[in-house]
């Protein structure tokens, strides 16, 4: 019924006798998963360059993510769409995807791979939604070993994409490329032909459509092109429900208004972020010209962060890991069960885990922030799991704190960690509590930017069903020890402890005159005592030339005590903490600049 309502019909007069050699329009056959429904190898050449049209849809809305989804070269993708490699596309923008199309067992295909996500647990959904009909469920069933009813999150699928190479006849008639285009509501053969500036006749011939054929939305047509497709032929396609067909007219109309508002809003968001980035870049360039010593790396990070918005997690073979780590050689050992792996010319950290890491991988594939250590892939071998992470050159904060460093560096690290937690609490979907923050789990990259790692104890915020008590001694909030209740304030508490360690250079639990002491207890005792100011100076780890910055260090200590308040409600949120730290950083900078001016 629905189909009958939504379909649009086209009746075209055509003689079908002379067109046998072209591809047959397969109508709705790809929706029935029995046949492969790819185009047959009837072209002049067994392989060729061909093109697909894909509509930008979050998370596949940037050059990086679309190229990864389609296994195509990002530079070529950017070039043919006349954009830069860091471009984010608006929703529903048509993107031209260049692919290498070749004949495989009678059928043309371009192959890519895809990791099943919880939203795409059937071959049909992968073909129709994720790949927008550019693949077919029948071909997925043939190409993959998994039973279609037993697909699981994280499985790697081989995905054949529908493409074809021109036939001898077409080449003689000037066609150089075939483009695979999925019809939308409202498309007609005439409209499509005129958009791609080809004759209706050649379009009909290329798809062997005759007068009794109907073309359906969500099915593909081949567009014969004399030249590479150009960006001028692509549009932003928005589908508005055909309200005249719907009995529930008013509610639909309202819905489309809401959709409209949502679209406008997301445009605004994109616009605002672009303007911000451009602004930051401009400021950066300006500042660079004025003051070459300033070496802020933020804008580039920001760009990278946005360009790789949704994460693509690779499944490695054990062999690849063995090669990368020289079979887990001692010289590649970093610490614990972590090894340095060389993958091509990139260094990653490979961590062996005894436990099932599915939950962690699932979580890490959804979070993406510059201050959280990135997961690139994983591997399962026998009973062990291996996680492949971003390599953090400077090791853990705990090790780093064994030496003396400038206050400014340390405040920057505090800001990095606070930003990572802020994202995890407020912006990740769902929100998470890290639940095991300590200086061993904070790692530093080559630019001394801090990132949070080790999410093995992380939990969804406010998960009432999960109250096991885990964590690290000296960092755990009192309410957690009492009831096991998890809120974001548990991380705020641990962050307070990290701040104290950053300011004092001492461990969360340290030895003093042969006795173990909690750092928090020691600092609290001092701050509540008689000569708080002067005594706290003795605890803070500043070089002599920095004594003038002591006030700022004391401000950080006070902030940390707020974070560790017994009553979790009175602890600040990560938002407030980030603001306070940024203010301290700016004051610190102004003071330094002021000194040079004098
Ligand atoms: C599958 O292919 C066969 C032979 O090519 C054809 O007869 C059949 O109709 C196709 N099935 C569907 C569902 O279209
Ligand atoms: C698919 O097509 C075959 C015949 O080609 C038919 O027997 C079968 O019922 C169809 N399946 C669905 C789900 O439509
Ligand atoms: C097609 O293959 C060639 C050679 O392997 C490669 O250089 C090119 O980047 C590929 N094209 C695309 C669009 O991936
Ligand atoms: C490519 O983009 C540039 C500027 O972004 C524009 O001037 C040029 O006309 C575009 N080319 C095509 C073919 O659209
Ligand atoms: C296929 O995908 C389109 C959207 O891309 C959707 O509207 C349509 O309902 C899907 N078809 C089926 C049978 O689920
Ligand atoms: C090629 O062009 C000739 C003459 O216009 C036409 O008769 C023939 O059908 C065309 N063939 C194809 C495959 O487009
Ligand atoms: C459309 O194609 C014709 C030749 O078939 C060409 O002369 C014309 O310039 C093309 N128009 C555009 C807008 O590309």
XYZ file of C-alpha atoms and ligand atoms in Angstrom:
696
model
C 0.000 0.000 0.000
C 2.689 2.411 1.053
C 4.648 1.735 -2.069
C 1.646 2.266 -4.244
C 1.076 5.587 -2.563
C 4.624 6.780 -2.689
C 5.593 5.583 -6.080
C 5.535 7.868 -8.999
C 5.013 6.489 -12.410
C 6.547 7.157 -15.705
C 5.387 5.699 -18.932
C 7.825 6.077 -21.706
C 7.516 4.885 -25.250
C 10.570 3.092 -26.342
C 11.655 0.353 -28.669
C 13.414 -2.254 -26.613
C 14.917 -4.265 -29.461
C 18.158 -2.336 -30.035
C 19.250 -1.893 -26.435
C 19.901 -5.420 -25.254
C 23.516 -4.744 -24.503
C 22.927 -2.069 -21.830
C 22.298 -2.639 -18.109
C 18.822 -3.623 -17.087
C 17.127 -1.282 -14.624
C 16.488 -3.547 -11.690
C 13.583 -1.588 -10.201
C 12.814 -2.841 -6.705
C 14.686 -6.099 -7.094
C 17.569 -4.922 -4.868
C 15.082 -4.624 -2.008
C 14.389 -8.338 -2.280
C 17.542 -9.869 -0.867
C 17.606 -13.006 -3.029
C 19.663 -11.735 -5.987
C 22.973 -9.916 -5.918
C 21.438 -7.104 -7.952
C 24.732 -5.675 -9.133
C 25.365 -4.573 -12.711
C 26.636 -7.316 -15.009
C 30.056 -7.194 -16.652
C 29.049 -6.259 -20.169
C 31.332 -3.272 -20.625
C 34.205 -2.744 -23.022
C 36.705 -2.948 -20.145
C 36.845 -5.182 -17.071
C 37.594 -2.182 -14.876
C 37.235 1.568 -15.028
C 36.803 4.708 -12.984
C 33.186 5.320 -12.183
C 31.195 7.560 -9.897
C 28.473 7.327 -7.302
C 26.310 10.015 -5.771
C 26.082 9.864 -1.992
C 24.091 12.287 0.127
C 25.857 13.762 3.094
C 24.327 12.404 6.298
C 25.882 12.647 9.718
C 28.240 10.956 10.597
C 29.153 10.692 6.920
C 29.241 14.415 6.304
C 32.910 15.224 5.875
C 35.507 14.400 3.249
C 37.346 12.215 5.777
C 34.371 10.139 6.917
C 32.808 9.730 3.482
C 36.124 8.728 1.921
C 36.618 6.183 4.694
C 33.092 4.811 4.284
C 33.529 4.407 0.555
C 37.219 3.388 0.633
C 38.023 6.088 -1.813
C 40.946 8.428 -1.944
C 40.159 11.576 0.130
C 42.244 13.836 -2.122
C 40.407 12.678 -5.219
C 37.106 13.029 -3.423
C 37.938 16.580 -2.340
C 39.170 17.482 -5.804
C 36.147 16.313 -7.757
C 33.788 18.012 -5.313
C 35.857 21.196 -5.439
C 36.320 21.366 -1.663
C 39.196 21.099 0.782
C 39.988 17.930 2.697
C 38.619 19.339 5.934
C 35.236 20.326 4.528
C 32.052 19.491 6.410
C 29.079 19.178 4.114
C 25.578 20.339 4.908
C 23.016 17.602 5.384
C 21.707 16.010 2.186
C 24.336 17.605 -0.034
C 25.049 15.321 -2.953
C 28.671 14.249 -2.972
C 30.385 12.762 -6.001
C 32.297 9.619 -5.039
C 34.977 8.459 -7.478
C 35.544 4.701 -7.282
C 37.563 2.034 -9.034
C 34.932 -0.238 -10.522
C 35.906 -3.725 -11.610
C 34.434 -6.997 -12.737
C 34.177 -9.720 -10.108
C 32.431 -12.990 -11.004
C 30.213 -11.545 -13.733
C 29.304 -8.429 -11.768
C 30.847 -5.013 -11.645
C 31.539 -3.675 -8.190
C 33.644 -1.267 -6.191
C 34.449 -2.766 -2.824
C 34.596 -1.115 0.523
C 34.369 -2.340 4.094
C 32.113 -1.325 6.926
C 31.896 -2.047 10.627
C 28.401 -2.835 11.716
C 27.023 -0.363 14.226
C 24.092 -0.891 16.572
C 21.944 1.117 14.133
C 22.730 -1.154 11.202
C 22.225 -4.697 12.338
C 20.850 -6.176 9.108
C 22.255 -6.413 5.605
C 19.207 -4.593 4.340
C 19.726 -1.581 6.588
C 23.423 -1.452 5.696
C 22.558 -1.465 1.977
C 19.495 0.766 1.989
C 20.283 3.254 4.752
C 24.013 3.401 5.459
C 25.002 3.014 1.819
C 21.839 4.671 0.527
C 20.997 1.896 -1.932
C 24.443 2.059 -3.532
C 24.948 -1.464 -2.234
C 22.381 -4.260 -2.124
C 21.461 -6.722 0.600
C 21.739 -9.627 -1.833
C 25.340 -8.778 -2.689
C 26.165 -8.286 0.991
C 24.806 -11.732 1.779
C 26.968 -13.218 -0.965
C 30.113 -11.319 -0.034
C 30.073 -12.019 3.700
C 30.307 -15.186 5.763
C 27.897 -14.079 8.496
C 24.377 -15.380 8.738
C 22.067 -12.430 8.177
C 20.281 -13.006 11.461
C 23.447 -13.125 13.514
C 25.084 -9.845 12.653
C 26.728 -8.181 15.624
C 27.981 -4.767 16.482
C 31.571 -4.354 15.236
C 31.603 -7.090 12.573
C 33.538 -6.035 9.503
C 31.535 -6.384 6.303
C 32.773 -6.411 2.751
C 30.485 -4.093 0.865
C 30.115 -4.287 -2.936
C 28.965 -0.968 -4.387
C 26.867 -0.792 -7.544
C 28.833 0.589 -10.450
C 29.435 -0.243 -14.112
C 31.769 0.429 -17.018
C 30.442 1.708 -20.353
C 29.678 -0.766 -23.118
C 31.297 -0.670 -26.517
C 28.216 1.060 -27.953
C 28.209 3.680 -25.277
C 31.889 4.404 -25.751
C 31.302 4.811 -29.487
C 28.539 7.280 -28.661
C 30.859 9.350 -26.507
C 30.111 8.043 -23.015
C 33.237 7.896 -20.891
C 31.843 7.256 -17.415
C 28.804 5.764 -15.784
C 27.527 7.369 -12.621
C 25.325 5.470 -10.162
C 22.502 7.657 -8.956
C 19.800 6.760 -6.462
C 16.435 8.263 -7.266
C 14.654 10.342 -4.661
C 11.025 11.291 -4.409
C 10.221 13.772 -7.117
C 12.948 12.632 -9.506
C 11.844 11.803 -13.015
C 13.902 10.518 -15.891
C 13.512 13.876 -17.619
C 14.652 15.851 -14.586
C 17.630 13.603 -13.998
C 18.653 13.773 -17.651
C 18.484 17.536 -17.743
C 20.390 17.880 -14.482
C 23.275 15.843 -15.821
C 22.961 17.501 -19.232
C 22.434 14.290 -21.169
C 19.654 13.243 -23.511
C 16.661 11.406 -22.140
C 17.232 8.825 -24.809
C 20.738 7.948 -23.678
C 19.561 7.728 -20.078
C 16.737 5.379 -21.028
C 19.045 3.281 -23.152
C 21.661 3.026 -20.451
C 19.069 1.535 -18.104
C 16.992 -0.369 -20.634
C 13.866 1.351 -19.524
C 10.934 0.943 -21.856
C 7.470 2.339 -21.976
C 5.952 -0.093 -19.493
C 8.619 0.446 -16.867
C 8.066 2.352 -13.683
C 10.981 3.937 -11.895
C 10.904 3.874 -8.127
C 12.440 6.045 -5.461
C 15.413 4.472 -3.637
C 16.452 2.526 -6.739
C 19.490 3.339 -8.818
C 19.903 4.531 -12.388
C 23.128 4.637 -14.376
C 23.879 8.044 -15.831
C 26.074 7.901 -18.969
C 28.454 10.867 -18.952
C 30.793 12.190 -21.633
C 33.037 13.793 -18.973
C 33.705 13.462 -15.293
C 30.696 14.665 -13.322
C 30.967 18.185 -12.049
C 29.952 19.704 -8.775
C 27.568 21.971 -10.650
C 25.381 18.945 -11.295
C 24.915 18.195 -7.624
C 22.411 19.812 -5.329
C 21.278 19.748 -1.750
C 18.304 17.433 -1.783
C 15.692 17.815 0.869
C 12.807 15.469 0.902
C 9.535 16.979 2.051
C 6.857 14.410 2.693
C 4.267 14.505 -0.092
C 1.592 16.016 2.108
C -1.196 15.769 -0.451
C -0.931 11.999 -0.290
C -1.232 11.900 3.432
C -4.509 11.805 5.308
C -2.802 13.259 8.391
C -2.083 16.438 6.579
C -1.756 18.948 9.345
C 0.485 16.887 11.544
C 2.730 16.156 8.593
C 2.877 19.811 7.726
C 3.866 20.633 11.272
C 6.468 17.911 11.171
C 8.044 19.344 8.069
C 8.132 22.749 9.688
C 9.923 21.219 12.650
C 12.266 19.442 10.282
C 12.749 22.733 8.518
C 13.617 24.458 11.766
C 15.989 21.669 12.684
C 17.676 21.991 9.315
C 18.022 25.728 9.685
C 19.413 25.254 13.176
C 21.978 22.725 12.101
C 22.972 25.063 9.314
C 23.393 27.829 11.829
C 25.489 25.579 14.027
C 27.714 24.670 11.098
C 27.935 28.298 10.071
C 28.781 29.463 13.555
C 31.455 26.796 13.955
C 32.935 27.623 10.573
C 32.982 31.315 11.384
C 34.592 30.548 14.739
C 37.244 28.389 13.140
C 37.968 30.938 10.462
C 38.133 33.584 13.144
C 40.528 31.550 15.219
C 42.655 30.803 12.174
C 42.718 34.449 11.241
C 43.622 35.489 14.755
C 46.261 32.837 14.812
C 47.841 33.994 11.620
C 47.710 37.565 12.795
C 49.258 36.673 16.089
C 51.915 34.599 14.391
C 52.952 37.611 12.392
C 53.080 39.810 15.448
C 54.679 37.386 17.809
C 56.414 34.370 16.395
C 57.142 32.789 19.752
C 53.493 32.064 20.459
C 52.969 28.460 19.530
C 49.332 27.579 20.053
C 48.343 24.360 18.366
C 44.642 24.563 19.037
C 43.140 25.548 15.687
C 44.694 22.678 13.807
C 43.439 20.279 16.462
C 40.023 21.784 16.190
C 39.990 21.319 12.466
C 41.132 17.761 12.757
C 38.546 17.088 15.405
C 35.788 18.349 13.196
C 37.071 16.676 10.058
C 36.978 13.274 11.697
C 33.752 13.755 13.541
C 32.459 10.233 13.740
C 35.027 7.589 14.307
C 35.836 4.716 12.112
C 37.324 1.890 14.146
C 39.401 -0.645 12.301
C 39.484 -4.341 13.041
C 43.093 -5.487 12.819
C 44.248 -8.991 12.125
C 46.581 -10.458 14.719
C 49.212 -10.762 12.011
C 49.128 -7.010 11.446
C 49.726 -6.452 15.162
C 52.581 -8.950 15.188
C 54.238 -7.209 12.275
C 53.698 -3.777 13.819
C 55.199 -4.763 17.185
C 57.858 -7.143 15.828
C 55.967 -9.957 17.510
C 55.649 -8.004 20.761
C 59.417 -7.642 21.073
C 60.868 -6.345 24.307
C 62.289 -3.273 22.589
C 58.735 -2.337 21.613
C 57.447 -2.667 25.143
C 56.248 0.576 26.744
C 54.834 -0.515 30.075
C 52.340 -2.979 31.516
C 50.818 -4.749 28.534
C 51.336 -1.811 26.152
C 53.590 -1.980 23.103
C 54.661 0.529 20.498
C 53.451 -0.578 17.071
C 54.604 0.741 13.718
C 51.750 0.658 11.206
C 53.144 1.887 7.904
C 54.734 5.147 8.977
C 52.372 5.738 11.889
C 53.089 4.815 15.473
C 50.217 3.510 17.599
C 50.105 1.987 21.060
C 48.914 -1.616 21.187
C 47.421 -2.704 24.494
C 46.688 -6.316 25.302
C 43.590 -6.921 27.423
C 42.516 -10.108 29.122
C 38.896 -9.045 29.320
C 36.181 -8.628 26.742
C 36.467 -5.069 25.550
C 33.322 -4.821 23.401
C 31.711 -2.337 25.736
C 34.789 -0.188 25.757
C 35.231 -0.310 21.982
C 31.609 0.557 21.507
C 31.936 3.520 23.805
C 35.231 4.719 22.339
C 33.880 4.619 18.808
C 31.277 7.157 19.839
C 33.459 9.576 21.715
C 35.779 11.842 19.890
C 37.621 14.633 21.572
C 41.098 16.015 21.337
C 41.634 15.487 25.082
C 40.602 11.840 25.129
C 43.072 9.248 23.849
C 41.752 7.959 20.553
C 41.056 4.336 19.785
C 41.972 3.448 16.204
C 41.134 -0.209 16.160
C 41.102 -3.519 17.892
C 41.772 -7.180 17.370
C 40.674 -10.386 18.978
C 43.057 -13.291 19.024
C 42.279 -16.482 20.877
C 41.121 -15.325 24.313
C 42.848 -11.972 24.244
C 41.762 -8.623 22.989
C 44.083 -5.956 21.685
C 43.253 -2.278 21.492
C 45.129 0.023 19.148
C 45.387 3.561 20.513
C 46.862 6.857 19.613
C 50.527 6.834 20.718
C 51.303 9.271 23.513
C 54.941 10.117 23.188
C 55.569 11.718 26.587
C 53.979 8.983 28.686
C 51.882 9.441 31.801
C 51.363 12.582 33.836
C 52.479 10.643 36.896
C 55.941 10.120 35.400
C 56.119 13.644 34.023
C 55.383 15.158 37.443
C 58.562 13.628 38.843
C 60.376 16.594 37.339
C 59.775 20.305 37.942
C 57.823 22.174 35.290
C 56.517 25.671 34.779
C 53.201 26.603 36.343
C 51.867 27.641 32.959
C 52.488 24.171 31.506
C 50.797 22.569 34.456
C 47.765 24.816 34.244
C 47.485 24.003 30.538
C 47.486 20.305 31.364
C 44.762 20.882 33.954
C 42.682 22.678 31.303
C 43.183 19.839 28.832
C 42.037 17.239 31.337
C 39.084 19.398 32.408
C 38.017 19.822 28.774
C 38.204 16.072 28.216
C 35.989 15.399 31.241
C 33.620 18.182 30.292
C 33.104 16.579 26.899
C 32.660 13.138 28.413
C 30.031 14.393 30.881
C 28.102 16.859 28.788
C 28.631 16.284 25.099
C 29.224 12.589 24.533
C 25.988 10.763 23.746
C 25.261 9.125 26.083
C 27.206 10.991 28.763
C 29.834 8.992 30.613
C 31.641 9.139 33.929
C 35.280 8.133 33.560
C 35.287 6.739 37.058
C 39.003 6.097 37.321
C 40.746 9.401 36.743
C 44.267 9.550 38.124
C 47.658 10.745 36.975
C 48.551 7.339 35.505
C 45.528 7.532 33.228
C 46.387 10.971 31.925
C 48.863 10.776 29.057
C 50.872 13.469 27.298
C 51.543 13.728 23.585
C 54.641 15.142 21.899
C 53.313 18.705 22.337
C 52.637 18.124 26.039
C 48.908 18.248 25.489
C 47.115 15.986 27.938
C 44.608 13.295 27.043
C 42.595 11.027 29.273
C 42.992 7.284 28.730
C 41.848 3.965 30.186
C 38.064 3.921 29.984
C 37.719 0.388 31.281
C 35.703 1.511 34.313
C 33.701 4.209 32.534
C 29.947 4.109 32.970
C 26.958 5.829 31.570
C 25.963 8.759 33.722
C 23.241 7.969 36.257
C 23.216 4.262 35.512
C 21.338 3.154 38.612
C 21.748 -0.519 37.817
C 25.472 -0.445 38.170
C 26.849 0.240 41.605
C 29.981 -1.879 41.829
C 32.744 -0.061 43.626
C 35.904 0.216 41.593
C 38.522 2.911 41.226
C 41.887 3.949 42.578
C 42.693 4.608 46.210
C 43.191 8.245 47.045
C 40.992 9.420 44.189
C 37.581 8.068 45.143
C 34.824 10.401 46.282
C 33.295 9.721 49.699
C 29.729 9.212 48.448
C 31.063 6.648 46.028
C 32.751 4.739 48.813
C 29.507 4.936 50.750
C 26.868 3.914 48.230
C 28.585 3.274 44.918
C 26.412 6.009 43.405
C 27.830 7.272 40.137
C 27.411 10.853 39.051
C 29.735 13.156 37.163
C 30.749 14.621 40.541
C 32.774 11.469 41.174
C 35.106 12.564 38.365
C 35.100 16.130 39.688
C 36.430 14.794 42.984
C 39.200 12.803 41.301
C 40.025 15.822 39.169
C 40.502 17.809 42.376
C 43.088 15.268 43.501
C 44.838 15.507 40.114
C 44.940 19.311 40.469
C 46.640 18.971 43.844
C 49.210 16.613 42.390
C 49.801 19.054 39.541
C 50.477 21.884 41.996
C 52.493 19.957 44.574
C 54.280 17.350 42.466
C 53.322 14.818 45.166
C 51.376 11.572 44.724
C 47.741 11.228 45.812
C 48.976 8.930 48.552
C 52.489 9.867 49.621
C 54.907 8.952 52.373
C 55.710 11.554 54.970
C 58.108 10.729 57.798
C 57.587 7.040 57.138
C 53.787 7.319 57.225
C 51.331 7.065 54.352
C 49.305 10.231 53.938
C 46.469 11.233 51.676
C 47.503 14.336 49.788
C 44.031 15.797 50.181
C 44.097 15.355 53.946
C 47.530 16.971 54.193
C 46.502 20.006 52.142
C 43.186 20.389 53.979
C 44.990 20.308 57.309
C 47.311 23.074 56.134
C 44.541 25.235 54.659
C 42.510 25.012 57.852
C 45.531 25.723 60.052
C 46.922 28.975 61.408
C 49.539 29.953 58.866
C 47.722 28.588 55.856
C 49.216 30.956 53.277
C 52.843 30.536 54.223
C 52.619 26.813 54.849
C 50.884 26.082 51.589
C 53.749 27.838 49.825
C 56.011 25.168 51.189
C 53.922 22.461 49.560
C 53.677 24.039 46.126
C 56.246 22.930 43.635
C 57.468 26.123 41.956
C 60.959 26.970 40.753
C 62.579 30.058 42.330
C 62.025 32.272 39.316
C 58.320 31.537 39.513
C 57.742 32.511 43.129
C 55.874 35.585 41.830
C 53.214 33.264 40.394
C 52.472 31.732 43.778
C 49.092 33.469 44.061
C 47.882 31.683 40.946
C 49.049 28.317 42.213
C 47.188 28.956 45.468
C 44.053 29.763 43.431
C 44.356 26.371 41.754
C 44.758 24.680 45.133
C 41.591 26.417 46.368
C 39.742 25.293 43.256
C 40.886 21.739 43.889
C 39.541 21.855 47.440
C 36.158 22.918 46.050
C 36.257 19.939 43.725
C 36.792 17.640 46.689
C 34.016 18.990 48.899
C 32.307 16.266 50.850
C 28.862 17.255 49.655
C 28.834 16.450 45.968
C 26.204 19.088 45.239
C 28.604 21.836 46.295
C 31.365 20.645 43.965
C 31.591 22.738 40.797
C 30.667 21.254 37.401
C 33.362 20.660 34.771
C 31.997 23.701 32.908
C 32.711 25.932 35.883
C 36.101 24.338 36.434
C 37.144 24.922 32.827
C 36.129 28.595 33.107
C 38.051 29.072 36.357
C 41.189 27.448 34.992
C 41.079 29.407 31.757
C 40.777 32.609 33.752
C 43.795 31.662 35.865
C 45.733 30.850 32.706
C 44.919 34.206 31.146
C 45.823 36.110 34.326
C 49.072 34.200 34.442
C 49.832 35.103 30.837
C 48.961 38.765 31.301
C 51.202 38.912 34.314
C 54.128 37.454 32.388
C 53.574 39.823 29.495
C 53.250 42.706 31.958
C 56.611 41.813 33.421
C 58.308 42.056 30.047
C 56.645 45.395 29.318
C 57.967 46.921 32.528
C 16.745 -12.988 -9.573
O 17.364 -13.314 -10.771
C 16.628 -14.267 -11.552
C 17.466 -14.630 -12.774
O 18.317 -13.612 -13.149
C 15.280 -13.665 -11.951
O 14.564 -14.588 -12.721
C 14.533 -13.331 -10.677
O 13.327 -12.695 -10.987
C 15.355 -12.422 -9.803
N 14.698 -12.250 -8.527
C 14.128 -11.116 -8.184
C 13.546 -11.076 -6.824
O 14.082 -10.168 -8.921
C 11.931 -12.344 -3.598
O 11.762 -12.828 -4.896
C 11.474 -14.226 -4.990
C 11.318 -14.606 -6.428
O 12.278 -14.026 -7.235
C 10.194 -14.521 -4.220
O 9.939 -15.916 -4.249
C 10.323 -14.048 -2.805
O 9.116 -14.216 -2.117
C 10.708 -12.582 -2.759
N 10.964 -12.188 -1.378
C 10.473 -11.085 -0.855
C 10.843 -10.824 0.562
O 9.812 -10.300 -1.473
C 41.970 3.658 -8.025
O 43.129 2.856 -8.019
C 44.340 3.559 -8.244
C 45.464 2.557 -8.333
O 45.342 1.598 -7.352
C 44.547 4.585 -7.139
O 45.720 5.329 -7.357
C 43.367 5.534 -7.108
O 43.503 6.436 -6.028
C 42.061 4.745 -6.951
N 40.955 5.658 -7.081
C 40.076 5.866 -6.107
C 38.987 6.803 -6.409
O 40.138 5.303 -5.025
C 35.445 25.724 -7.069
O 35.457 26.560 -5.929
C 36.001 27.847 -6.169
C 36.003 28.633 -4.876
O 35.673 27.845 -3.804
C 35.162 28.574 -7.215
O 35.742 29.827 -7.493
C 35.113 27.742 -8.481
O 34.243 28.351 -9.410
C 34.588 26.359 -8.166
N 34.629 25.533 -9.365
C 33.566 24.836 -9.793
C 33.764 24.020 -11.029
O 32.492 24.867 -9.219
C 15.208 2.739 2.269
O 15.803 3.998 2.651
C 14.969 5.128 2.518
C 15.728 6.352 2.965
O 16.981 6.413 2.434
C 13.740 4.972 3.358
O 12.896 6.099 3.201
C 13.013 3.704 2.927
O 11.885 3.527 3.747
C 13.932 2.514 3.037
N 13.251 1.352 2.505
C 12.798 0.394 3.281
C 12.046 -0.698 2.596
O 12.990 0.388 4.482
C 24.408 5.386 -30.184
O 23.953 6.378 -31.096
C 23.179 5.837 -32.156
C 22.861 6.995 -33.104
O 22.403 8.126 -32.421
C 21.898 5.192 -31.606
O 21.128 4.621 -32.633
C 22.300 4.107 -30.623
O 21.147 3.579 -30.008
C 23.214 4.685 -29.531
N 23.657 3.611 -28.706
C 23.750 3.753 -27.388
C 24.211 2.560 -26.647
O 23.485 4.811 -26.821
C 25.437 20.352 -22.226
O 25.908 19.497 -23.251
C 26.115 20.129 -24.500
C 26.583 19.080 -25.487
O 25.872 17.904 -25.337
C 27.142 21.246 -24.359
O 27.279 21.926 -25.591
C 26.700 22.220 -23.280
O 27.703 23.190 -23.061
C 26.429 21.474 -22.008
N 25.910 22.394 -20.994
C 26.427 22.516 -19.805
C 25.765 23.482 -18.890
O 27.390 21.857 -19.425
